[in-house]
Short mmCIF file of C-alpha atoms in Angstrom, two decimals:
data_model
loop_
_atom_site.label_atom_id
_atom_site.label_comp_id
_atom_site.label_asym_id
_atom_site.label_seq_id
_atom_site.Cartn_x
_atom_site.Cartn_y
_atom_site.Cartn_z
CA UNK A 340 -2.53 -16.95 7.45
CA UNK A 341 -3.54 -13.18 6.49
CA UNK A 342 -4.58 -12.73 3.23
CA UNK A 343 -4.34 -9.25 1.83
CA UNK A 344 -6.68 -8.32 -1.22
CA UNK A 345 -6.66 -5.35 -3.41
CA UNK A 346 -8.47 -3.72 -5.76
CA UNK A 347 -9.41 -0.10 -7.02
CA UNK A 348 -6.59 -0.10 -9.85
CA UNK A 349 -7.98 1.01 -13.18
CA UNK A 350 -6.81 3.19 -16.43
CA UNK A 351 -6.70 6.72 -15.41
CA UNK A 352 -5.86 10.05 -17.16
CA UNK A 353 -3.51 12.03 -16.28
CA UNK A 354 -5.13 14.73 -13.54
CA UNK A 355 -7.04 12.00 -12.51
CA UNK A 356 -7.77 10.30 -9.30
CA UNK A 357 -8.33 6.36 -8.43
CA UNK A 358 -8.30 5.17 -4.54
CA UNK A 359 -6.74 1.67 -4.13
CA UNK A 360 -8.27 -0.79 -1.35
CA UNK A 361 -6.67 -3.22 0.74
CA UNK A 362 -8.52 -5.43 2.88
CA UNK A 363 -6.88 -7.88 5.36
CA UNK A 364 -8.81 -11.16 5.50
CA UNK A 365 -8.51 -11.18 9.08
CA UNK A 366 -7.93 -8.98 12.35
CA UNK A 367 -3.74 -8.31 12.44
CA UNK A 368 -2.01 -8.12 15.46
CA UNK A 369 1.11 -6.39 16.18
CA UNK A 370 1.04 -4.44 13.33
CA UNK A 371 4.19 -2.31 12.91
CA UNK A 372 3.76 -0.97 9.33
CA UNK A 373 0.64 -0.83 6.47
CA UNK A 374 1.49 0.46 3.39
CA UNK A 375 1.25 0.88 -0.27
CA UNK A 376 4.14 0.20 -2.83
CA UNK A 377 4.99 -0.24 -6.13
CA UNK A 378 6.53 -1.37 -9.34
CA UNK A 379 7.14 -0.31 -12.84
CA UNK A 380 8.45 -2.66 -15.33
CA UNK A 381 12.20 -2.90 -14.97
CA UNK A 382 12.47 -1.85 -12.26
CA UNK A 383 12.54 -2.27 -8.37
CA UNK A 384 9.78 -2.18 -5.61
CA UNK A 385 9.37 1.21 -4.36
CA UNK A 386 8.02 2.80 -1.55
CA UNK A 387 5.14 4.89 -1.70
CA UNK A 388 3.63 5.71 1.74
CA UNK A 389 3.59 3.96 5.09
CA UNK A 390 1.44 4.67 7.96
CA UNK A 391 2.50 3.62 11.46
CA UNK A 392 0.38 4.47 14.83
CA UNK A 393 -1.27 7.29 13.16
CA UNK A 394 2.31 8.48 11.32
CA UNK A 395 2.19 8.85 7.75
CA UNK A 396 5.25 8.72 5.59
CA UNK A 397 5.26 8.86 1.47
CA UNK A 398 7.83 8.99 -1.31
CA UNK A 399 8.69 12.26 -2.22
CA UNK A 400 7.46 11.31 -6.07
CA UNK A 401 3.86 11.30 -4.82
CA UNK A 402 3.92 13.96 -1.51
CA UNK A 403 1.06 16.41 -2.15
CA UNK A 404 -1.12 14.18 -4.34
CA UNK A 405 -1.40 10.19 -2.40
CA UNK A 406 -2.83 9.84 1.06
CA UNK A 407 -2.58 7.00 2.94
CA UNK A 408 -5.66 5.96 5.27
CA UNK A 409 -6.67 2.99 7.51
CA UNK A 410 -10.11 1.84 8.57
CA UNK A 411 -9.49 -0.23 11.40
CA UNK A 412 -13.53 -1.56 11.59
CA UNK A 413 -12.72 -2.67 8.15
CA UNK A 414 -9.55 -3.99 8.26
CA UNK A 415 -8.92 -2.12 5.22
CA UNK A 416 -5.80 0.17 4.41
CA UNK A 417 -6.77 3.05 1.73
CA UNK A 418 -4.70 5.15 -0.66
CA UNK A 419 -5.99 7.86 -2.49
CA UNK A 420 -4.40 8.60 -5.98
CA UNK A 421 -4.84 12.62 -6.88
CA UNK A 422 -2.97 14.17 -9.57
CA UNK A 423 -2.20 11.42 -11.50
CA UNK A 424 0.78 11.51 -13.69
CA UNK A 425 1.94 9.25 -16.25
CA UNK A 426 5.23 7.69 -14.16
CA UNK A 427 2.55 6.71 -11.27
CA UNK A 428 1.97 3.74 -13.77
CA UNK A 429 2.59 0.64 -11.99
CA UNK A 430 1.73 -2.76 -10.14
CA UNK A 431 0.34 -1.07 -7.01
CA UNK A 432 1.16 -3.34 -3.95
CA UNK A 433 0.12 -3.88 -0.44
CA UNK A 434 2.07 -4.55 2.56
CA UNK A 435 1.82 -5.01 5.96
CA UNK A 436 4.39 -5.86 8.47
CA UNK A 437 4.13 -7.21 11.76
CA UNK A 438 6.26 -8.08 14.69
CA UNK A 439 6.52 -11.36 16.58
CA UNK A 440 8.09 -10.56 20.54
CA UNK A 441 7.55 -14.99 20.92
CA UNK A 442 9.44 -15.24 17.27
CA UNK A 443 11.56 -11.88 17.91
CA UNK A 444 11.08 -11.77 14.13
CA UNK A 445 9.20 -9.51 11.85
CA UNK A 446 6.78 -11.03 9.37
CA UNK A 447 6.16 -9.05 5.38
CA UNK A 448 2.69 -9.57 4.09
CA UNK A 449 2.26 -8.69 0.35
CA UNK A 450 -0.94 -8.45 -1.42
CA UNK A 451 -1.49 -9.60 -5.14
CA UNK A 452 -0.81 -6.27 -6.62
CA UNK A 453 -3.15 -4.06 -8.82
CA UNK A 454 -2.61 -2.73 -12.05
CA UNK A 455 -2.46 1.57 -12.05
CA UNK A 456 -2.49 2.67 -15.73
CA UNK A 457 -2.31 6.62 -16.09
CA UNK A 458 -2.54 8.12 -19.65
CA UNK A 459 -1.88 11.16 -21.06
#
C-alpha cells in the first residue's frame, strides 16, 4: 500500500514563498500522474499542477509563481510556492495516479493534506 506524506505547509505572508514535500513511502510503478492539489473551505478540489514524464501542467491561478518538481532518488514530488497570495490559502494535497495494464484500471493515491495559510 503506498503511503504518501506531506509536509512544508506553514503561515505565510503574502509575497512569500513555502515549498510543500511529498514523499511516497515506497518505490511507485506505473506512474501516470504526480501532482499537487487543493482545497479551500467550501469549496471543491482543485487542480494545481501535474507533472507527467517530464511534462508540467498548472492551474492558470498559480502559472508564473508554483513549480512542480520530482526527485525520483527520493521518491519525493516538490512544489514550490512563490508569490504567495491570500486565495492560495488552502488544504494543499498530494496525488499520484497510477495505471494497472493486469487490472486495466487506474489507481488515485491522496496524501493527508497540509495546511497553506497566506496573510496579508
Amino acid at each position: 500500500q503506498v503511503q504518501l506524506v506531506e509536509s512544508g505547509g506553514g503561515l505565510a505572508q503574502a509575497g512569500g514563498s513555502l515549498r510543500l514535500s511529498c514523499r511516497a513511502s515506497t518505490t511507485i510503478f506505473n506512474i501516470v500522474t504526480m501532482g499537487w492539489y487543493r482545497q479551500s473551505p467550501g469549496k471543491q478540489r482543485e487542480l494545481v499542477a501535474t507533472i507527467s514524464n517530464g511534462n508540467t501542467n498548472y492551474a492558470d491561478s498559480v502559472k508564473g509563481r508554483f513549480a512542480i518538481s520530482i526527485d525520483n532518488a527520493k521518491n519525493t514530488v516538490y512544489l514550490q510556492m512563490n508569490s504567495l497570495i491570500v486565495e492560495d490559502t488552502a488544504v494543499y494535497y498530494c496525488n499520484v495516479k497510477t495505471f494497472s495494464r493486469s487490472a486495466s484500471r487506474f489507481y488515485n493515491y491522496w496524501g493527508q493534506g497540509t495546511q497553506v495559510t497566506v496573510s496579508s
